[in-house]
Amino acid sequence: MKLILSLVFFLTSFSCAYANDLGQAAEKSFSFKQLLKSISEPDLKNLNFSFPEAKAEENFVLRGDERYFITVLASTKEERTRLMELGLDIQEVEGNKVSGIAHAKTVTLLSQKGYVIVEKITFSGYAKEFLKDFPIADSAYHNYAEMVEVLQAITAKNSDIASLYSIGKSLEEREIWTLRINTDAKENEKSDKPGAVFIGDHHAREHISVEVPLLHAVWLLENRNKPEIKNYIETLDIYIIPMLNPDGAEYDIEGGKYKWHRKNTRKNPDGNIGVDLNRNYAFRWGGAGASHSTYSDTYCGPSAFSEPETQVAKKFFESHDNLKTYISYHSYSELVLYPWGGVYEPVENEKDRKAFIAMAKEMADITGYTAKQSSELYAATGDATDWTYAERGVFSFTFELSPSRWGSGGFYPGVSILEKTVKDNIAAANYLLSVTDDPYKTIK
Ligand code: 0X9
Ligand code: ZN
């Protein structure tokens, strides 16, 4: 029975997923309200498959996963950076404790070095044996095919100002889709208008970082006639890339159970999977806060820009001279971070530093998040936003979206958190659009 159901589900989703024709997609329409409603209250009854004996949530231990969520004593940013280098993927900082994900080998290393590990837990999660999708309770989140479907539909409906194109392929050859909003230029055509970029999901398991830019795109196009939005659309060049790491995102949900997968799906020569895309950019690559161990979640890769996904991002930023602002979405912790991330020193250029702080504070006020220099958390080299600022002069921010803690859901907070997170972050992103014409006006 399970087999038949899974076959029916597979065929239905396969035919939907690959109905990649804009015309067909246009028949389906997605409204912001409807999407928000569906992400707030997933309509389990209307899904075209049923779950005979499966419960909504079923705990299990991820078999074969040698990682732990640990809490270690460490009180300074220097100590936190050192922990990152030893392979701990820090997620939370509270007083003299830091928590994050560590491979068993890192746990041993930390103990040998005398670090005090005060808590160590194995992963558990939702199990759904026959889905190749999000667990049912989180079905409102968009997987790759569903994201493409939404992007196609909204582009088709707004084809006078929106274009959808691939800026390159992932390692497993998935297209990295980009929705561009520009009244004059389409796809790769040159534009002299000031540009804003929003990128989600450098990190596979941070699925909420896909929802925010995706829903922002829907919202912008739906509200295109509001005077303020109309003005942004007419005067700016807006790029929304909701899923930079599609292979990782799909791998994380494959089998309907979360794998806590962060990196891309590179098979390293020793068999360990993945390179951390947010350690793979070239600026100060491989230094502070990056791990050179393939088993670590913060493995920076064999060389800078070794990965197709970061190469695609590099090419994208290098081929557009007009880009002024950028948000790289991550989760979780509720932070608005600005450069530098790789060193503790502040940005040298005073005007830039002041503008960074002014913009970050404003966006933190709007979202209720906390603004700080990235390296206050821990130093990490090879991240996206240091590179885009250093090499391309783009005012670049890393957002750590909701929730604030592992205990409130961490990477997998469920659907209840989505509505507020999406709405607050659309407001913050719109603020960034409002200053993209001249980021320095924030300090005038
Ligand atoms: O470590 C990262 O790549 C980002 N945090 S996450 O939990 N989403 O992985 C933060 C990057 C910010 N940069 C620095 N702290 N340097
Ligand atoms: Zn991240």
PDB file of N, CA, C and O in Angstrom, residues 268-302:
ATOM      1  N   ASN A 268      33.624  14.532  -0.855  1.00  0.00           N
ATOM      2  CA  ASN A 268      35.061  14.750  -0.671  1.00  0.00           C
ATOM      3  C   ASN A 268      35.802  13.427  -0.886  1.00  0.00           C
ATOM      4  O   ASN A 268      35.213  12.357  -0.714  1.00  0.00           O
ATOM      5  N   PRO A 269      37.085  13.493  -1.247  1.00  0.00           N
ATOM      6  CA  PRO A 269      37.818  12.266  -1.574  1.00  0.00           C
ATOM      7  C   PRO A 269      37.756  11.201  -0.467  1.00  0.00           C
ATOM      8  O   PRO A 269      37.741  10.017  -0.746  1.00  0.00           O
ATOM      9  N   ASP A 270      37.649  11.624   0.804  1.00  0.00           N
ATOM     10  CA  ASP A 270      37.584  10.631   1.883  1.00  0.00           C
ATOM     11  C   ASP A 270      36.163  10.164   2.176  1.00  0.00           C
ATOM     12  O   ASP A 270      35.922   9.441   3.137  1.00  0.00           O
ATOM     13  N   GLY A 271      35.214  10.601   1.361  1.00  0.00           N
ATOM     14  CA  GLY A 271      33.844  10.119   1.525  1.00  0.00           C
ATOM     15  C   GLY A 271      32.948  11.061   2.318  1.00  0.00           C
ATOM     16  O   GLY A 271      31.730  10.956   2.257  1.00  0.00           O
ATOM     17  N   ASN A 272      33.544  11.973   3.091  1.00  0.00           N
ATOM     18  CA  ASN A 272      32.699  12.920   3.835  1.00  0.00           C
ATOM     19  C   ASN A 272      31.993  13.858   2.855  1.00  0.00           C
ATOM     20  O   ASN A 272      32.568  14.271   1.853  1.00  0.00           O
ATOM     21  N   ILE A 273      30.755  14.174   3.205  1.00  0.00           N
ATOM     22  CA  ILE A 273      29.943  14.963   2.283  1.00  0.00           C
ATOM     23  C   ILE A 273      29.990  16.455   2.601  1.00  0.00           C
ATOM     24  O   ILE A 273      29.765  16.860   3.732  1.00  0.00           O
ATOM     25  N   GLY A 274      30.260  17.244   1.573  1.00  0.00           N
ATOM     26  CA  GLY A 274      29.993  18.665   1.629  1.00  0.00           C
ATOM     27  C   GLY A 274      31.132  19.613   1.931  1.00  0.00           C
ATOM     28  O   GLY A 274      32.071  19.322   2.654  1.00  0.00           O
ATOM     29  N   VAL A 275      30.972  20.801   1.325  1.00  0.00           N
ATOM     30  CA  VAL A 275      31.838  21.951   1.590  1.00  0.00           C
ATOM     31  C   VAL A 275      30.910  23.055   2.102  1.00  0.00           C
ATOM     32  O   VAL A 275      29.803  23.232   1.584  1.00  0.00           O
ATOM     33  N   ASP A 276      31.357  23.774   3.122  1.00  0.00           N
ATOM     34  CA  ASP A 276      30.560  24.886   3.643  1.00  0.00           C
ATOM     35  C   ASP A 276      30.683  26.065   2.676  1.00  0.00           C
ATOM     36  O   ASP A 276      31.740  26.687   2.571  1.00  0.00           O
ATOM     37  N   LEU A 277      29.597  26.370   1.988  1.00  0.00           N
ATOM     38  CA  LEU A 277      29.655  27.444   0.991  1.00  0.00           C
ATOM     39  C   LEU A 277      29.969  28.789   1.637  1.00  0.00           C
ATOM     40  O   LEU A 277      30.571  29.657   1.005  1.00  0.00           O
ATOM     41  N   ASN A 278      29.607  28.943   2.897  1.00  0.00           N
ATOM     42  CA  ASN A 278      29.881  30.229   3.558  1.00  0.00           C
ATOM     43  C   ASN A 278      31.273  30.279   4.212  1.00  0.00           C
ATOM     44  O   ASN A 278      31.540  31.115   5.069  1.00  0.00           O
ATOM     45  N   ARG A 279      32.136  29.375   3.772  1.00  0.00           N
ATOM     46  CA  ARG A 279      33.565  29.450   4.100  1.00  0.00           C
ATOM     47  C   ARG A 279      34.396  29.318   2.825  1.00  0.00           C
ATOM     48  O   ARG A 279      35.609  29.243   2.884  1.00  0.00           O
ATOM     49  N   ASN A 280      33.724  29.298   1.679  1.00  0.00           N
ATOM     50  CA  ASN A 280      34.394  28.958   0.434  1.00  0.00           C
ATOM     51  C   ASN A 280      34.689  30.171  -0.466  1.00  0.00           C
ATOM     52  O   ASN A 280      35.286  30.029  -1.522  1.00  0.00           O
ATOM     53  N   TYR A 281      34.264  31.357  -0.042  1.00  0.00           N
ATOM     54  CA  TYR A 281      34.576  32.561  -0.824  1.00  0.00           C
ATOM     55  C   TYR A 281      36.049  32.924  -0.604  1.00  0.00           C
ATOM     56  O   TYR A 281      36.664  32.534   0.394  1.00  0.00           O
ATOM     57  N   ALA A 282      36.570  33.711  -1.539  1.00  0.00           N
ATOM     58  CA  ALA A 282      38.035  33.874  -1.571  1.00  0.00           C
ATOM     59  C   ALA A 282      38.614  34.851  -0.559  1.00  0.00           C
ATOM     60  O   ALA A 282      39.801  34.800  -0.269  1.00  0.00           O
ATOM     61  N   PHE A 283      37.780  35.733  -0.015  1.00  0.00           N
ATOM     62  CA  PHE A 283      38.377  36.763   0.842  1.00  0.00           C
ATOM     63  C   PHE A 283      38.839  36.173   2.170  1.00  0.00           C
ATOM     64  O   PHE A 283      38.043  35.667   2.952  1.00  0.00           O
ATOM     65  N   ARG A 284      40.166  36.238   2.406  1.00  0.00           N
ATOM     66  CA  ARG A 284      40.807  35.657   3.602  1.00  0.00           C
ATOM     67  C   ARG A 284      40.458  34.176   3.759  1.00  0.00           C
ATOM     68  O   ARG A 284      40.359  33.656   4.879  1.00  0.00           O
ATOM     69  N   TRP A 285      40.228  33.498   2.653  1.00  0.00           N
ATOM     70  CA  TRP A 285      39.799  32.096   2.664  1.00  0.00           C
ATOM     71  C   TRP A 285      40.707  31.204   3.532  1.00  0.00           C
ATOM     72  O   TRP A 285      41.927  31.344   3.516  1.00  0.00           O
ATOM     73  N   GLY A 286      40.062  30.316   4.276  1.00  0.00           N
ATOM     74  CA  GLY A 286      40.813  29.273   4.993  1.00  0.00           C
ATOM     75  C   GLY A 286      41.494  29.727   6.265  1.00  0.00           C
ATOM     76  O   GLY A 286      42.238  28.969   6.875  1.00  0.00           O
ATOM     77  N   GLY A 287      41.218  30.969   6.706  1.00  0.00           N
ATOM     78  CA  GLY A 287      41.870  31.473   7.917  1.00  0.00           C
ATOM     79  C   GLY A 287      41.000  31.259   9.148  1.00  0.00           C
ATOM     80  O   GLY A 287      40.407  30.184   9.337  1.00  0.00           O
ATOM     81  N   ALA A 288      40.897  32.310   9.962  1.00  0.00           N
ATOM     82  CA  ALA A 288      40.178  32.215  11.242  1.00  0.00           C
ATOM     83  C   ALA A 288      38.763  31.665  11.061  1.00  0.00           C
ATOM     84  O   ALA A 288      38.067  31.998  10.099  1.00  0.00           O
ATOM     85  N   GLY A 289      38.369  30.804  11.983  1.00  0.00           N
ATOM     86  CA  GLY A 289      36.990  30.326  12.033  1.00  0.00           C
ATOM     87  C   GLY A 289      36.576  29.366  10.937  1.00  0.00           C
ATOM     88  O   GLY A 289      35.392  29.054  10.797  1.00  0.00           O
ATOM     89  N   ALA A 290      37.553  28.896  10.147  1.00  0.00           N
ATOM     90  CA  ALA A 290      37.216  27.926   9.099  1.00  0.00           C
ATOM     91  C   ALA A 290      37.896  26.600   9.435  1.00  0.00           C
ATOM     92  O   ALA A 290      38.995  26.591   9.987  1.00  0.00           O
ATOM     93  N   SER A 291      37.241  25.518   9.105  1.00  0.00           N
ATOM     94  CA  SER A 291      37.844  24.212   9.363  1.00  0.00           C
ATOM     95  C   SER A 291      38.382  23.626   8.058  1.00  0.00           C
ATOM     96  O   SER A 291      37.783  23.804   6.993  1.00  0.00           O
ATOM     97  N   HIS A 292      39.515  22.932   8.172  1.00  0.00           N
ATOM     98  CA  HIS A 292      40.077  22.254   6.994  1.00  0.00           C
ATOM     99  C   HIS A 292      39.795  20.753   7.050  1.00  0.00           C
ATOM    100  O   HIS A 292      40.361  19.987   6.280  1.00  0.00           O
ATOM    101  N   SER A 293      38.934  20.335   7.977  1.00  0.00           N
ATOM    102  CA  SER A 293      38.576  18.913   8.091  1.00  0.00           C
ATOM    103  C   SER A 293      37.288  18.649   7.337  1.00  0.00           C
ATOM    104  O   SER A 293      36.267  19.313   7.586  1.00  0.00           O
ATOM    105  N   THR A 294      37.345  17.680   6.456  1.00  0.00           N
ATOM    106  CA  THR A 294      36.173  17.416   5.609  1.00  0.00           C
ATOM    107  C   THR A 294      34.952  16.986   6.418  1.00  0.00           C
ATOM    108  O   THR A 294      33.819  17.163   5.977  1.00  0.00           O
ATOM    109  N   TYR A 295      35.157  16.410   7.598  1.00  0.00           N
ATOM    110  CA  TYR A 295      34.009  15.963   8.397  1.00  0.00           C
ATOM    111  C   TYR A 295      33.302  17.115   9.097  1.00  0.00           C
ATOM    112  O   TYR A 295      32.196  16.971   9.592  1.00  0.00           O
ATOM    113  N   SER A 296      33.968  18.275   9.151  1.00  0.00           N
ATOM    114  CA  SER A 296      33.368  19.393   9.884  1.00  0.00           C
ATOM    115  C   SER A 296      32.291  20.095   9.061  1.00  0.00           C
ATOM    116  O   SER A 296      32.380  20.192   7.844  1.00  0.00           O
ATOM    117  N   ASP A 297      31.298  20.614   9.769  1.00  0.00           N
ATOM    118  CA  ASP A 297      30.246  21.374   9.104  1.00  0.00           C
ATOM    119  C   ASP A 297      30.759  22.706   8.553  1.00  0.00           C
ATOM    120  O   ASP A 297      30.087  23.347   7.757  1.00  0.00           O
ATOM    121  N   THR A 298      31.933  23.130   9.023  1.00  0.00           N
ATOM    122  CA  THR A 298      32.468  24.399   8.518  1.00  0.00           C
ATOM    123  C   THR A 298      33.710  24.170   7.642  1.00  0.00           C
ATOM    124  O   THR A 298      34.591  25.026   7.561  1.00  0.00           O
ATOM    125  N   TYR A 299      33.744  23.029   6.971  1.00  0.00           N
ATOM    126  CA  TYR A 299      34.853  22.708   6.054  1.00  0.00           C
ATOM    127  C   TYR A 299      34.869  23.722   4.902  1.00  0.00           C
ATOM    128  O   TYR A 299      33.868  23.878   4.193  1.00  0.00           O
ATOM    129  N   CYS A 300      36.020  24.376   4.731  1.00  0.00           N
ATOM    130  CA  CYS A 300      36.070  25.491   3.764  1.00  0.00           C
ATOM    131  C   CYS A 300      36.385  25.057   2.328  1.00  0.00           C
ATOM    132  O   CYS A 300      36.448  25.900   1.429  1.00  0.00           O
ATOM    133  N   GLY A 301      36.565  23.750   2.124  1.00  0.00           N
ATOM    134  CA  GLY A 301      36.854  23.267   0.769  1.00  0.00           C
ATOM    135  C   GLY A 301      38.349  23.229   0.511  1.00  0.00           C
ATOM    136  O   GLY A 301      39.137  23.788   1.271  1.00  0.00           O
ATOM    137  N   PRO A 302      38.761  22.577  -0.585  1.00  0.00           N
ATOM    138  CA  PRO A 302      40.192  22.438  -0.871  1.00  0.00           C
ATOM    139  C   PRO A 302      40.846  23.744  -1.324  1.00  0.00           C
ATOM    140  O   PRO A 302      42.051  23.922  -1.178  1.00  0.00           O
TER     141      PRO A 302
END
